[in-house]
Short mmCIF file of C-alpha atoms in Angstrom, two decimals:
data_model
loop_
_atom_site.label_atom_id
_atom_site.label_comp_id
_atom_site.label_asym_id
_atom_site.label_seq_id
_atom_site.Cartn_x
_atom_site.Cartn_y
_atom_site.Cartn_z
CA MET A 183 -49.65 -22.92 1.68
CA ASN A 184 -46.32 -24.19 0.36
CA ARG A 185 -46.25 -21.43 -2.25
CA SER A 186 -46.85 -18.85 0.47
CA ILE A 187 -43.97 -20.24 2.55
CA ILE A 188 -41.67 -20.26 -0.50
CA LYS A 189 -42.65 -16.68 -1.33
CA ASP A 190 -42.03 -15.58 2.26
CA GLN A 191 -38.66 -17.31 2.20
CA GLN A 192 -37.75 -15.59 -1.06
CA ASN A 193 -38.74 -12.21 0.38
CA LEU A 194 -36.66 -12.97 3.48
CA ASP A 195 -33.67 -13.92 1.29
CA ILE A 196 -34.03 -10.68 -0.67
CA GLN A 197 -34.19 -8.66 2.55
CA THR A 198 -31.16 -10.48 3.98
CA GLU A 199 -29.21 -9.92 0.75
CA SER A 200 -30.18 -6.22 0.72
CA ILE A 201 -29.00 -5.83 4.31
CA LEU A 202 -25.73 -7.62 3.45
CA VAL A 203 -25.14 -5.45 0.38
CA GLY A 204 -25.98 -2.29 2.31
CA SER A 205 -23.69 -3.29 5.19
CA VAL A 206 -20.82 -4.01 2.80
CA LEU A 207 -21.23 -0.68 0.98
CA ILE A 208 -21.16 1.13 4.33
CA LEU A 209 -18.55 -0.91 6.23
CA PHE A 210 -15.89 -1.20 3.53
CA PRO A 211 -15.53 2.60 3.04
CA ILE A 212 -15.40 3.02 6.85
CA LEU A 213 -12.75 0.29 7.10
CA THR A 214 -10.77 1.86 4.26
CA THR A 215 -10.93 5.29 5.93
CA LEU A 216 -9.73 3.86 9.27
CA ILE A 217 -6.78 2.08 7.59
CA ILE A 218 -5.73 5.30 5.82
CA LEU A 219 -6.06 7.40 8.98
CA PHE A 220 -4.02 4.81 10.91
CA SER A 221 -1.25 4.88 8.27
CA TYR A 222 -1.10 8.69 8.43
CA LEU A 223 -1.07 8.58 12.25
CA PHE A 224 1.74 6.03 12.16
CA GLY A 225 3.71 8.38 9.90
CA ILE A 226 3.24 11.25 12.36
CA LEU A 227 4.30 9.07 15.30
CA ALA A 228 7.43 8.06 13.40
CA PHE A 229 8.45 11.74 13.37
CA LYS A 230 7.36 12.36 16.97
CA HIS A 231 10.70 11.50 18.59
CA SER A 232 12.64 13.62 16.10
CA ILE A 233 10.30 16.57 16.59
CA LYS A 234 10.51 16.28 20.39
CA SER A 235 14.31 16.45 20.32
CA ALA A 236 14.40 19.34 17.82
CA LYS A 237 15.83 22.68 18.89
CA GLU A 238 14.41 25.98 17.73
CA SER A 239 16.52 28.14 15.45
CA LYS A 240 15.47 31.57 16.70
CA LYS A 241 17.35 33.29 13.88
CA HIS A 242 15.35 31.48 11.21
CA SER A 243 12.11 31.72 13.20
CA GLU A 244 12.41 35.52 13.39
CA LYS A 245 13.37 35.84 9.73
CA LEU A 246 10.55 33.64 8.45
CA SER A 247 7.98 35.25 10.78
CA LYS A 248 8.93 38.68 9.46
CA ILE A 249 8.61 37.57 5.81
CA VAL A 250 5.18 35.87 6.14
CA ASN A 251 3.92 38.30 8.80
CA LYS A 252 2.95 35.46 11.14
CA ASP A 253 4.55 33.86 14.20
CA VAL A 254 6.38 30.82 12.82
CA LYS A 255 8.80 28.53 14.66
CA CYS A 256 11.67 26.83 12.82
CA TYR A 257 13.27 23.77 14.35
CA VAL A 258 16.50 21.93 13.57
CA ILE A 259 16.43 18.13 13.74
CA LYS A 260 19.40 15.83 14.25
CA ASP A 261 19.21 13.41 11.35
CA LYS A 262 21.63 11.91 8.83
CA VAL A 263 19.53 12.78 5.78
CA PRO A 264 19.14 16.32 4.41
CA ASN A 265 15.43 17.03 4.61
CA ALA A 266 12.83 19.64 5.51
CA PHE A 267 9.13 19.21 6.21
CA ASN A 268 5.95 20.62 7.67
CA ALA A 269 3.86 18.48 10.03
CA GLY A 270 0.52 20.19 9.45
CA GLY A 271 0.93 23.22 11.74
CA SER A 272 2.75 26.48 11.08
CA ASN A 273 6.05 25.13 12.48
CA CYS A 274 8.74 24.18 9.96
CA TYR A 275 11.48 21.58 10.42
CA ILE A 276 14.88 21.22 8.78
CA THR A 277 17.60 18.64 9.41
CA LYS A 278 21.19 19.53 10.30
CA PRO A 279 22.74 18.09 7.09
CA LEU A 280 20.44 20.22 4.91
CA LEU A 281 21.10 23.29 7.05
CA LYS A 282 24.85 22.79 6.56
CA MET A 283 24.39 22.23 2.83
CA LEU A 284 22.46 25.45 2.13
CA ASN A 285 23.43 29.08 2.46
CA GLU A 286 21.25 31.48 4.45
CA LYS A 287 19.03 32.58 1.55
CA GLU A 288 18.54 29.00 0.30
CA THR A 289 17.56 27.91 3.82
CA ILE A 290 14.89 30.62 4.06
CA ALA A 291 13.65 29.63 0.58
CA VAL A 292 13.24 25.99 1.66
CA LEU A 293 11.52 27.03 4.91
CA LEU A 294 9.14 29.26 2.90
CA HIS A 295 8.31 26.25 0.73
CA GLU A 296 7.51 24.19 3.84
CA TYR A 297 5.47 27.03 5.31
CA GLY A 298 3.59 27.08 1.99
CA HIS A 299 2.37 23.54 2.67
CA TYR A 300 0.79 24.78 5.92
CA GLN A 301 -0.60 27.94 4.34
CA LYS A 302 -2.28 25.95 1.55
CA LEU A 303 -3.44 23.14 3.94
CA HIS A 304 -1.80 20.54 1.70
CA ILE A 305 -1.50 17.74 4.28
CA PHE A 306 -5.21 17.81 5.11
CA LYS A 307 -6.24 18.18 1.47
CA SER A 308 -4.04 15.21 0.47
CA LEU A 309 -5.59 13.13 3.25
CA GLY A 310 -9.06 14.07 1.98
CA VAL A 311 -8.14 13.15 -1.60
CA HIS A 312 -6.69 9.80 -0.43
CA ILE A 313 -9.80 8.90 1.57
CA SER A 314 -12.39 10.10 -0.98
CA SER A 315 -10.69 8.39 -3.95
CA SER A 316 -10.37 5.15 -1.93
CA ILE A 317 -14.03 5.26 -0.87
CA LEU A 318 -15.12 5.92 -4.45
CA ILE A 319 -13.18 2.98 -5.89
CA VAL A 320 -14.17 0.51 -3.14
CA THR A 321 -17.87 1.46 -3.47
CA VAL A 322 -17.95 1.27 -7.27
CA PHE A 323 -16.06 -2.02 -7.52
CA ASN A 324 -18.07 -3.63 -4.72
CA MET A 325 -21.29 -2.70 -6.51
CA VAL A 326 -19.93 -4.18 -9.76
CA SER A 327 -18.79 -7.29 -7.88
CA ILE A 328 -22.21 -7.75 -6.25
CA ILE A 329 -24.04 -7.28 -9.56
CA LEU A 330 -21.79 -9.68 -11.51
CA ILE A 331 -21.03 -12.43 -8.99
CA GLY A 332 -23.50 -11.70 -6.19
CA THR A 333 -20.86 -11.20 -3.50
CA PRO A 334 -18.57 -8.35 -2.40
CA PHE A 335 -14.85 -8.56 -3.08
CA GLY A 336 -13.19 -8.30 0.34
CA LEU A 337 -9.73 -7.51 -1.02
CA LEU A 338 -11.05 -4.24 -2.41
CA ALA A 339 -10.51 -2.41 0.89
CA VAL A 340 -6.75 -2.91 0.54
CA LEU A 341 -6.68 -2.39 -3.24
CA SER A 342 -8.69 0.81 -2.97
CA MET A 343 -6.35 2.11 -0.28
CA LEU A 344 -3.38 1.52 -2.61
CA PHE A 345 -5.26 3.21 -5.44
CA GLY A 346 -6.09 6.14 -3.16
CA LYS A 347 -2.44 6.38 -2.14
CA LYS A 348 -1.44 6.60 -5.80
CA VAL A 349 -3.97 9.38 -6.40
CA ALA A 350 -2.84 11.19 -3.22
CA SER A 351 0.79 10.88 -4.39
CA TRP A 352 -0.12 12.44 -7.75
CA TYR A 353 -2.04 15.19 -5.94
CA ALA A 354 0.89 15.81 -3.57
CA ARG A 355 3.27 16.29 -6.50
CA ALA A 356 0.93 18.87 -8.01
CA LYS A 357 0.76 20.70 -4.67
CA GLU A 358 4.57 20.90 -4.43
CA PHE A 359 4.45 23.55 -7.15
CA GLU A 360 1.99 25.58 -5.05
CA ALA A 361 4.43 25.45 -2.13
CA ASP A 362 7.25 26.49 -4.51
CA GLU A 363 5.20 29.55 -5.47
CA VAL A 364 5.22 30.77 -1.86
CA ALA A 365 9.03 30.97 -1.97
CA VAL A 366 8.88 32.65 -5.41
CA LYS A 367 6.22 35.13 -4.26
CA HIS A 368 8.52 36.41 -1.51
CA GLY A 369 11.48 36.80 -3.88
CA TYR A 370 13.31 33.56 -3.07
CA GLY A 371 12.75 31.69 -6.36
CA LYS A 372 16.39 31.64 -7.49
CA ALA A 373 17.61 30.72 -4.02
CA PHE A 374 15.11 27.85 -3.91
CA MET A 375 16.32 26.57 -7.30
CA SER A 376 19.98 26.65 -6.25
CA GLY A 377 19.04 24.85 -3.02
CA LEU A 378 17.26 22.14 -5.03
CA LYS A 379 20.33 21.68 -7.22
CA LYS A 380 22.48 21.08 -4.14
CA LEU A 381 19.93 18.61 -2.79
CA GLU A 382 19.78 16.79 -6.13
CA LYS A 383 23.58 16.54 -6.20
CA TRP A 384 23.61 15.00 -2.71
CA THR A 385 20.72 12.63 -3.53
CA ARG A 386 22.42 11.43 -6.71
CA SER A 387 25.70 10.80 -4.88
CA ASP A 388 23.84 8.88 -2.16
CA VAL A 389 21.66 6.83 -4.54
CA CYS A 390 24.26 6.20 -7.26
CA LYS A 391 27.40 5.41 -5.28
CA LYS A 392 28.44 2.49 -7.52
CA LEU A 393 26.63 3.34 -10.74
CA LYS A 394 27.80 4.99 -13.96
CA LYS A 395 26.20 8.30 -14.92
CA LYS A 396 23.83 6.79 -17.51
CA GLU A 397 22.77 4.03 -15.12
CA CYS A 398 22.36 6.62 -12.37
CA ASP A 399 20.12 8.80 -14.57
CA LEU A 400 17.84 5.84 -15.37
CA TYR A 401 17.72 4.57 -11.78
CA PHE A 402 17.17 8.07 -10.39
CA ALA A 403 14.33 8.79 -12.83
CA GLU A 404 12.66 5.45 -12.00
CA LEU A 405 13.06 6.04 -8.27
CA GLN A 406 11.39 9.45 -8.47
CA SER A 407 8.58 8.36 -10.76
CA ASN A 408 7.63 5.30 -8.68
CA SER A 409 8.05 6.21 -5.03
CA SER A 410 8.40 9.96 -4.63
CA THR A 411 5.60 12.28 -3.59
CA HIS A 412 7.65 15.11 -5.11
CA PRO A 413 8.05 16.03 -8.78
CA SER A 414 11.49 15.58 -10.34
CA PHE A 415 14.18 18.10 -9.43
CA LYS A 416 14.17 19.30 -13.02
#
């Protein structure tokens, strides 16, 4: 009788452990996905006010629409930093400082690059890469953790998200070249390059205000390699 009770208890323990392991392997990827989606949503909301206050540049909208043969809206944003971006739809955004910095052809080249991100669905693909790589790492390491020490490693949800972000950043850099190709395809390659040179000059002057050229080169290279989702200007 005692042996039967012990055996039943062991079977119950095995079932409970199996349920726990299964729950962990399901819940952690879901949690990781929700955290990533929330961070992306937060990023979009951060731009929301700027986008709301943006004014359409009809001249650039008409020009870009004619080039890509699709109705595209171009908006100018009041901001201190020269920048341009695409928020997932066909609309393209450029800040006033960058608009002032570039000539007409360079502006169209930059807007074509941003339109390229929409055309190639880069934002959604990057999000997919971030989530899938995070889920893969959290699942694999949790299984290893359960096998070796019999318990899941709770910190893995955060660590996997950071790993996924790194992979997504690498993927995003690769996709920048695809967006560049859209500008090149329409005959704006040289204009895009000259625009990048102007942007690099501004960025260097902003980042390296009190640094010597050699120090600036090292700091600038480190800054781009560690935190940028874009490849180097070169």
